[in-house]
Amino acid sequence: MKNVVGIISLGCPKNRVDSEVILGQLKNENYTVSDDTALCDIIIINTCGFIESAKQESIDTILEIAELKKTAKLKYLIVTGCLAQRYGEELFTSLPEVDGIIGTDVFPEIVSLIKEIKKGKRVIRIERGECIKCAFPRVLTTPKHYAYLKIAEGCNNCCSYCVIPKIRGAYKSKPFDVIIEEAKSLAKNGIKELILVAQDTTLYGKDLYGELRLPELLRELSKISEIQWIRLMYMYPNSFTDELIECFVSLPKLVKYVDIPLQHASDRVLKEMNRNDTKAEIESLLKKLRMKVPGIVIRTTFIVGFPGETDVDFQELCDFVQEYKFENAGVFQYSKEDGTFAGARKDQVGKKVKEKRYNALMALQAKISETNNQMLEGKIFDVIFEGYSEDDKTLAYGRFYGQAPEIDGNIFIENVKNIPVGEIVKVKIIQGFTYEIVGELEEV
């Protein structure tokens, strides 16, 4: 009888890629893959452990799924991902219903580890390993027209609020030829939009080759005929070179969209965050992007309530956001994390102050987003068709180059009939709202 395995992937797209690699290996070993947990005798939970809310979601999910051992077919429960890497020993001791704890560098050995577990042995493996150096098979969990491609593991930035370097280790680039091989495989399977992810995509190649090779990688990926859009995520300002900016000008397939986590605009706060940029350097990059790449869409993230952040610091951040009018911006309240320099500080900002600043910055950004979206009215864009709303089958939607899947909003499209999911169509923008846009299909 075949084992039926399911995976629950929590957290970021980088985790999703790991989950797809896990499923690919198991499918190659003749496991049946199902997204119905009630049918599974093996369930793997790929956890997130980045901030407190993510940790809580992971724990809640583990406890909820463990109940299926009593009520459904579930025989083996395996936990992997960032929470497993960070708190593996504690989880192994406190959750006897979990049969295996597998760290972030060990999941490529999932098949052999499951064999051990099926023999009745509880397994914990959380040791550090190397970056994946071959193109593993994947079972894609995204829609058939786009996929994430992880180009590196780990992080060297060591921001004072972040535990990722402790969880994922130092920055490790995936070999150039392995990435190209994987991209070609995805293209042959119908992928039109390739989304490059890492903790820091702009640093790609520095550790492995002694130089930044992201521009070269983008030029090579652009040669893959089936790929129509290439999107970059998680780009740090300090490695954002002029050569990389030129790629946005010269490579038609590289969409004019950048995701740069800036986190703050006060030099004092940036320094205490252990960021590698000054406000002046950030502003120089933003101005250069706007000037050299007309129509570029800039997404960023900010943290409010960092330890020691004053009203003056916060106002400087608000003034910065007002000046640069980002098309998309995520705002997060600072989360105190064990084992970080920021978490050990005594000048923690109170919860009410953090909430007030969060609401104020979100309200400011909402007005900016609405204005930016209204400025799109009357323009015509290539839009990748995503499908129809589950609530209203007559309501179609898609994304233009300025909208990353699962993160940004959508364009809701009128007059749509019989368009295959994943097809790129021309859409005229009728109306822009704060988080969504309405358009109509252009007659060809």
Coordinates of C-alpha atoms in Angstrom, one line a residue:
M1 CA 0.0 0.0 0.0
K2 CA 1.4 3.4 -1.0
N3 CA 2.0 6.0 1.7
V4 CA 0.1 9.2 1.3
V5 CA 2.0 12.3 2.2
G6 CA 1.0 15.9 2.6
I7 CA 2.9 19.0 3.5
I8 CA 1.9 22.2 5.2
S9 CA 4.2 25.1 4.2
L10 CA 4.2 28.1 6.5
G11 CA 6.1 31.4 6.1
C12 CA 7.9 32.8 3.1
P13 CA 8.3 31.7 -0.6
K14 CA 11.8 30.5 0.3
N15 CA 10.1 27.9 2.6
R16 CA 7.7 27.0 -0.2
V17 CA 10.6 26.1 -2.4
D18 CA 12.0 23.8 0.3
S19 CA 8.5 22.2 0.6
E20 CA 8.4 21.6 -3.2
V21 CA 11.8 19.9 -3.1
I22 CA 10.6 17.7 -0.3
L23 CA 7.5 16.7 -2.2
G24 CA 9.6 16.1 -5.4
Q25 CA 11.8 13.6 -3.6
L26 CA 8.9 11.8 -2.1
K27 CA 7.0 11.6 -5.3
N28 CA 10.2 10.1 -7.0
E29 CA 10.0 7.4 -4.3
N30 CA 6.4 6.6 -5.3
Y31 CA 4.8 8.3 -2.4
T32 CA 1.3 9.7 -3.2
V33 CA 1.1 13.4 -2.6
S34 CA -2.2 14.8 -1.3
D35 CA -3.3 18.2 0.0
D36 CA -6.1 16.6 2.0
T37 CA -4.7 16.1 5.5
A38 CA -7.5 13.6 6.3
L39 CA -6.2 11.2 3.7
C40 CA -2.5 11.4 4.7
D41 CA -0.6 8.9 6.8
I42 CA 2.5 11.2 6.8
I43 CA 2.3 14.9 7.2
I44 CA 5.3 17.3 7.1
I45 CA 4.9 20.8 8.6
N46 CA 7.5 23.2 7.2
T47 CA 7.5 25.9 9.9
C48 CA 8.4 29.5 10.1
G49 CA 10.3 30.9 13.2
F50 CA 11.0 34.5 12.1
I51 CA 8.9 36.5 14.5
E52 CA 6.7 35.7 17.5
S53 CA 3.4 35.5 15.5
A54 CA 5.0 33.1 13.0
K55 CA 6.3 30.9 15.8
Q56 CA 2.9 30.8 17.4
E57 CA 1.2 29.9 14.1
S58 CA 3.7 27.0 13.7
I59 CA 3.1 25.7 17.2
D60 CA -0.7 25.9 16.7
T61 CA -0.5 24.1 13.4
I62 CA 1.7 21.3 14.9
L63 CA -0.8 20.7 17.8
E64 CA -3.8 20.9 15.4
I65 CA -2.3 18.3 13.0
A66 CA -1.2 16.0 15.8
E67 CA -4.9 15.5 16.7
L68 CA -5.3 13.7 13.4
K69 CA -3.4 10.8 14.9
K70 CA -6.5 10.2 16.9
T71 CA -9.2 11.0 14.4
A72 CA -7.8 10.3 10.9
K73 CA -5.2 8.1 9.1
L74 CA -2.2 10.0 10.3
K75 CA 0.7 7.8 11.5
Y76 CA 3.8 10.0 11.3
L77 CA 4.1 13.7 11.9
I78 CA 7.4 15.4 10.9
V79 CA 8.4 19.0 11.6
T80 CA 11.0 20.9 9.6
G81 CA 11.8 24.5 8.7
C82 CA 13.0 27.4 10.7
L83 CA 11.2 26.6 14.0
A84 CA 12.6 23.1 13.9
Q85 CA 16.1 24.4 13.3
R86 CA 15.9 27.0 16.0
Y87 CA 14.1 25.1 18.7
G88 CA 14.6 21.5 17.7
E89 CA 15.7 20.0 21.0
E90 CA 12.9 21.8 22.9
L91 CA 10.3 20.6 20.4
F92 CA 11.6 17.1 20.4
T93 CA 11.3 16.9 24.2
S94 CA 8.0 18.8 24.6
L95 CA 6.0 17.3 21.7
P96 CA 6.2 13.5 21.9
E97 CA 3.5 13.3 19.2
V98 CA 6.1 14.6 16.7
D99 CA 8.0 11.7 15.1
G100 CA 10.7 13.7 13.4
I101 CA 12.4 17.1 13.8
I102 CA 14.4 18.0 10.7
G103 CA 16.5 21.1 10.3
T104 CA 16.7 23.5 7.4
D105 CA 19.8 21.9 5.9
V106 CA 18.8 18.3 6.3
F107 CA 15.5 18.1 4.3
P108 CA 17.3 16.8 1.2
E109 CA 17.6 13.6 3.2
I110 CA 13.9 13.3 3.8
V111 CA 13.4 9.9 2.2
S112 CA 16.0 8.1 4.3
L113 CA 14.8 9.9 7.4
I114 CA 11.2 8.8 6.9
K115 CA 12.4 5.2 6.5
E116 CA 14.0 5.5 9.9
I117 CA 10.8 6.9 11.4
K118 CA 8.7 4.2 9.9
K119 CA 10.9 1.7 11.7
G120 CA 9.6 3.2 15.0
K121 CA 12.5 5.5 15.7
R122 CA 11.9 9.2 16.7
V123 CA 14.4 11.2 14.7
I124 CA 16.0 14.6 15.3
R125 CA 18.5 16.0 12.7
I126 CA 19.3 19.7 12.9
E127 CA 23.0 19.9 12.1
R128 CA 24.3 22.5 9.6
G129 CA 24.9 21.5 6.0
E130 CA 25.8 22.9 2.6
C131 CA 23.7 24.7 0.1
I132 CA 21.9 22.5 -2.4
K133 CA 24.3 21.8 -5.3
C134 CA 22.1 20.0 -7.7
A135 CA 18.7 20.6 -9.2
F136 CA 16.3 18.5 -7.2
P137 CA 12.9 17.5 -8.6
R138 CA 10.1 19.6 -7.3
V139 CA 6.3 19.3 -7.0
L140 CA 5.1 22.9 -7.6
T141 CA 2.5 24.2 -5.2
T142 CA 2.1 27.5 -7.1
P143 CA -0.3 28.0 -10.0
K144 CA 1.0 26.4 -13.2
H145 CA 2.3 29.7 -14.7
Y146 CA 4.7 31.0 -12.1
A147 CA 7.3 29.5 -9.7
Y148 CA 9.8 30.6 -7.2
L149 CA 13.5 29.9 -7.8
K150 CA 15.8 30.0 -4.7
I151 CA 19.3 31.2 -5.7
A152 CA 20.9 31.2 -2.3
E153 CA 20.6 30.1 1.4
G154 CA 21.4 31.9 4.6
C155 CA 22.3 35.5 5.3
N156 CA 25.4 37.6 6.2
N157 CA 23.6 40.8 7.1
C158 CA 23.2 40.1 10.8
C159 CA 20.6 42.8 11.4
S160 CA 20.4 43.3 15.2
Y161 CA 16.7 42.4 15.3
C162 CA 16.9 39.2 13.1
V163 CA 17.6 35.6 13.9
I164 CA 17.7 34.3 10.3
P165 CA 21.6 34.1 10.2
K166 CA 21.4 31.9 13.3
I167 CA 18.7 29.8 11.9
R168 CA 19.8 29.5 8.2
G169 CA 23.5 30.1 8.6
A170 CA 25.9 32.1 6.5
Y171 CA 25.1 33.2 3.0
K172 CA 25.6 30.3 0.5
S173 CA 25.0 30.9 -3.2
K174 CA 23.6 28.0 -5.3
P175 CA 25.9 27.2 -8.2
F176 CA 25.3 29.2 -11.4
D177 CA 24.8 26.2 -13.6
V178 CA 22.4 24.5 -11.2
I179 CA 20.1 27.6 -11.2
I180 CA 20.1 27.7 -15.0
E181 CA 19.3 23.9 -15.1
E182 CA 16.5 24.3 -12.7
A183 CA 15.1 27.4 -14.5
K184 CA 15.1 25.5 -17.8
S185 CA 13.3 22.6 -16.2
L186 CA 10.6 24.9 -14.8
A187 CA 10.2 26.6 -18.2
K188 CA 9.7 23.2 -19.9
N189 CA 6.9 22.6 -17.4
G190 CA 5.0 25.7 -18.5
I191 CA 6.3 28.3 -16.1
K192 CA 6.1 31.8 -17.6
E193 CA 7.0 33.9 -14.6
L194 CA 10.2 33.1 -12.7
I195 CA 10.5 34.7 -9.3
L196 CA 14.0 34.8 -7.8
V197 CA 14.3 34.6 -4.0
A198 CA 16.9 34.4 -1.3
Q199 CA 17.5 36.2 2.0
D200 CA 19.5 38.7 -0.1
T201 CA 19.3 38.2 -3.9
T202 CA 21.7 41.1 -4.7
L203 CA 24.6 39.4 -2.9
Y204 CA 24.4 36.3 -5.2
G205 CA 27.7 34.9 -6.2
K206 CA 30.0 36.8 -3.8
D207 CA 30.7 33.9 -1.6
L208 CA 31.1 31.3 -4.3
Y209 CA 32.8 33.2 -7.1
G210 CA 34.3 36.2 -5.3
E211 CA 32.1 38.7 -7.2
L212 CA 28.4 39.7 -7.5
R213 CA 27.0 37.7 -10.4
L214 CA 23.3 38.5 -10.2
P215 CA 23.4 40.6 -13.4
E216 CA 25.1 37.8 -15.3
L217 CA 22.5 35.3 -14.0
L218 CA 19.7 37.5 -15.1
R219 CA 21.1 37.9 -18.6
E220 CA 21.5 34.1 -18.9
L221 CA 17.9 33.4 -17.5
S222 CA 16.6 35.9 -20.1
K223 CA 17.8 33.6 -22.9
I224 CA 15.3 30.9 -21.9
S225 CA 12.6 31.3 -24.5
E226 CA 9.6 30.0 -22.6
I227 CA 10.2 32.4 -19.6
Q228 CA 8.4 35.7 -20.3
W229 CA 8.7 37.5 -16.9
I230 CA 11.6 37.4 -14.4
R231 CA 10.9 39.0 -11.0
L232 CA 13.5 39.8 -8.3
M233 CA 12.6 39.8 -4.6
Y234 CA 14.6 40.6 -1.4
M235 CA 17.1 43.0 -2.8
Y236 CA 19.4 44.7 -0.3
P237 CA 20.5 48.3 -1.2
N238 CA 24.2 47.9 -0.3
S239 CA 24.8 45.4 -3.2
F240 CA 22.4 47.1 -5.7
T241 CA 25.0 48.0 -8.3
D242 CA 24.8 50.2 -11.4
E243 CA 25.2 47.0 -13.5
L244 CA 22.1 45.6 -11.9
I245 CA 20.2 48.8 -12.6
E246 CA 21.2 48.5 -16.2
C247 CA 19.7 45.0 -16.3
F248 CA 16.3 46.6 -15.7
V249 CA 16.9 48.9 -18.6
S250 CA 18.3 46.4 -21.1
L251 CA 16.5 43.1 -20.3
P252 CA 12.8 43.2 -21.5
K253 CA 11.9 40.0 -19.5
L254 CA 13.1 41.5 -16.2
V255 CA 10.0 43.2 -14.9
K256 CA 10.5 46.7 -13.7
Y257 CA 9.7 45.8 -10.1
V258 CA 12.1 45.9 -7.1
D259 CA 11.6 44.6 -3.6
I260 CA 14.0 46.4 -1.3
P261 CA 13.6 45.9 2.5
L262 CA 14.7 49.4 3.8
Q263 CA 13.3 49.0 7.3
H264 CA 13.8 52.6 8.4
A265 CA 15.0 56.1 7.3
S266 CA 16.7 57.4 10.5
D267 CA 20.4 57.1 10.4
R268 CA 20.5 56.5 14.1
V269 CA 18.0 53.7 13.9
L270 CA 19.6 52.2 10.8
K271 CA 22.9 52.1 12.6
E272 CA 21.4 50.4 15.7
M273 CA 19.6 47.9 13.4
N274 CA 23.1 47.1 12.1
R275 CA 22.0 47.9 8.6
N276 CA 24.7 48.5 6.1
D277 CA 23.2 51.6 4.5
T278 CA 22.8 55.3 5.4
K279 CA 19.7 57.3 4.6
A280 CA 21.8 59.3 2.0
E281 CA 22.9 56.1 0.3
I282 CA 19.3 54.8 0.2
E283 CA 18.0 58.0 -1.2
S284 CA 20.7 58.0 -3.9
L285 CA 19.7 54.5 -5.0
L286 CA 16.0 55.4 -5.1
K287 CA 16.6 58.5 -7.1
K288 CA 18.8 56.6 -9.5
L289 CA 16.2 53.8 -10.0
R290 CA 13.4 56.4 -10.6
M291 CA 15.6 58.3 -13.1
K292 CA 17.1 55.4 -15.1
V293 CA 14.1 53.0 -15.0
P294 CA 10.9 54.9 -15.9
G295 CA 7.8 53.2 -14.6
I296 CA 9.7 51.1 -12.0
V297 CA 7.5 49.9 -9.1
I298 CA 9.3 49.9 -5.8
R299 CA 8.1 47.7 -2.9
T300 CA 9.7 48.0 0.5
T301 CA 9.2 47.1 4.2
F302 CA 9.5 49.1 7.4
I303 CA 9.8 48.3 11.1
V304 CA 8.2 50.6 13.6
G305 CA 8.8 50.5 17.4
F306 CA 12.4 49.3 17.2
P307 CA 14.1 49.6 20.6
G308 CA 15.0 53.2 21.3
E309 CA 13.0 54.6 18.3
T310 CA 11.9 58.1 19.3
D311 CA 9.0 60.3 18.1
V312 CA 11.6 62.2 16.1
D313 CA 12.9 59.0 14.4
F314 CA 9.4 57.9 13.6
Q315 CA 8.5 61.3 12.1
E316 CA 11.6 61.1 9.9
L317 CA 10.4 57.8 8.6
C318 CA 7.0 59.2 7.9
D319 CA 8.5 62.1 6.0
F320 CA 10.7 59.7 4.0
V321 CA 7.7 57.6 3.0
Q322 CA 5.7 60.7 2.1
E323 CA 8.6 62.0 -0.1
Y324 CA 9.4 58.8 -2.0
K325 CA 5.8 57.5 -2.4
F326 CA 6.5 53.8 -2.6
E327 CA 4.0 51.9 -4.8
N328 CA 3.9 49.1 -2.2
A329 CA 5.1 49.1 1.4
G330 CA 4.7 46.6 4.2
V331 CA 4.8 47.8 7.8
F332 CA 5.7 45.6 10.7
Q333 CA 5.7 46.2 14.4
Y334 CA 9.1 45.3 15.9
S335 CA 9.1 41.8 17.4
K336 CA 11.4 41.1 20.2
E337 CA 13.4 37.9 19.4
D338 CA 15.5 35.8 21.8
G339 CA 19.2 35.7 20.9
T340 CA 19.3 39.1 19.1
F341 CA 21.1 42.3 20.2
A342 CA 17.9 44.3 19.8
G343 CA 16.0 41.8 21.9
A344 CA 18.4 42.2 24.8
R345 CA 18.0 46.0 24.9
K346 CA 16.4 47.6 27.9
D347 CA 14.7 50.5 25.9
Q348 CA 12.0 48.4 24.3
V349 CA 9.1 50.5 22.9
G350 CA 5.7 49.9 24.5
K351 CA 3.0 47.9 22.7
K352 CA 0.6 50.8 22.5
V353 CA 3.2 53.1 21.0
K354 CA 4.1 50.5 18.4
E355 CA 0.5 50.0 17.5
K356 CA -0.1 53.8 17.2
R357 CA 3.0 54.2 14.9
Y358 CA 2.0 51.1 12.9
N359 CA -1.5 52.5 12.3
A360 CA -0.2 56.0 11.4
L361 CA 2.3 54.7 8.9
M362 CA -0.2 52.3 7.4
A363 CA -2.7 55.1 7.0
L364 CA -0.1 57.3 5.3
Q365 CA 0.9 54.5 2.9
A366 CA -2.7 53.7 2.1
K367 CA -3.2 57.3 0.8
I368 CA 0.0 57.1 -1.2
S369 CA -1.1 53.7 -2.7
E370 CA -4.5 55.0 -3.6
T371 CA -3.0 58.0 -5.4
N372 CA -0.4 55.9 -7.2
N373 CA -3.1 53.4 -8.4
Q374 CA -5.3 56.3 -9.6
M375 CA -2.4 57.6 -11.7
L376 CA -2.5 54.3 -13.6
E377 CA -6.0 55.0 -14.9
G378 CA -6.2 55.1 -18.7
K379 CA -2.9 53.2 -19.1
I380 CA -2.7 49.8 -20.8
F381 CA -0.6 47.0 -19.3
D382 CA 0.4 43.4 -20.1
V383 CA -1.4 41.4 -17.4
I384 CA -0.8 37.8 -16.5
F385 CA -4.3 36.2 -16.1
E386 CA -4.7 34.5 -12.7
G387 CA -8.3 33.1 -12.9
Y388 CA -11.6 33.8 -11.4
S389 CA -12.7 34.8 -7.8
E390 CA -13.8 31.8 -5.7
D391 CA -16.7 33.9 -4.4
D392 CA -17.8 35.3 -7.8
K393 CA -16.9 33.1 -10.8
T394 CA -17.7 36.0 -13.2
L395 CA -15.0 38.2 -11.6
A396 CA -11.7 37.7 -13.3
Y397 CA -8.3 38.9 -12.0
G398 CA -4.7 39.1 -12.9
R399 CA -1.4 41.0 -12.2
F400 CA 0.6 43.5 -14.1
Y401 CA 4.4 43.7 -13.7
G402 CA 4.0 45.9 -10.6
Q403 CA 2.3 43.2 -8.6
A404 CA 4.1 40.2 -7.1
P405 CA 1.9 37.2 -6.4
E406 CA 0.6 36.6 -2.8
I407 CA 2.1 39.9 -1.7
D408 CA 0.6 42.8 -3.7
G409 CA -2.9 43.4 -4.9
N410 CA -4.6 42.3 -8.2
I411 CA -6.2 43.9 -11.2
F412 CA -9.8 42.8 -11.5
I413 CA -10.7 42.6 -15.1
E414 CA -14.0 43.2 -16.8
N415 CA -15.2 41.6 -20.1
V416 CA -13.2 38.4 -19.6
K417 CA -14.3 35.1 -21.3
N418 CA -12.4 31.9 -21.9
I419 CA -8.9 33.1 -21.2
P420 CA -6.5 30.4 -20.1
V421 CA -4.9 30.9 -16.7
G422 CA -1.3 32.1 -17.2
E423 CA -2.0 33.9 -20.5
I424 CA -0.7 37.4 -20.8
V425 CA -3.3 39.8 -22.0
K426 CA -3.7 43.6 -22.6
V427 CA -5.7 45.4 -19.9
K428 CA -6.7 49.1 -19.7
I429 CA -7.0 50.4 -16.2
I430 CA -10.4 51.9 -15.4
Q431 CA -10.1 52.7 -11.7
G432 CA -7.5 52.6 -9.0
F433 CA -8.2 52.0 -5.4
T434 CA -6.0 51.7 -2.3
Y435 CA -5.1 48.0 -2.6
E436 CA -6.9 46.9 -5.8
I437 CA -7.2 48.0 -9.4
V438 CA -10.0 47.6 -11.9
G439 CA -9.4 47.2 -15.6
E440 CA -11.0 46.0 -18.8
L441 CA -9.8 43.7 -21.5
E442 CA -8.4 45.5 -24.5
E443 CA -9.7 44.1 -27.8
V444 CA -6.9 42.8 -29.9

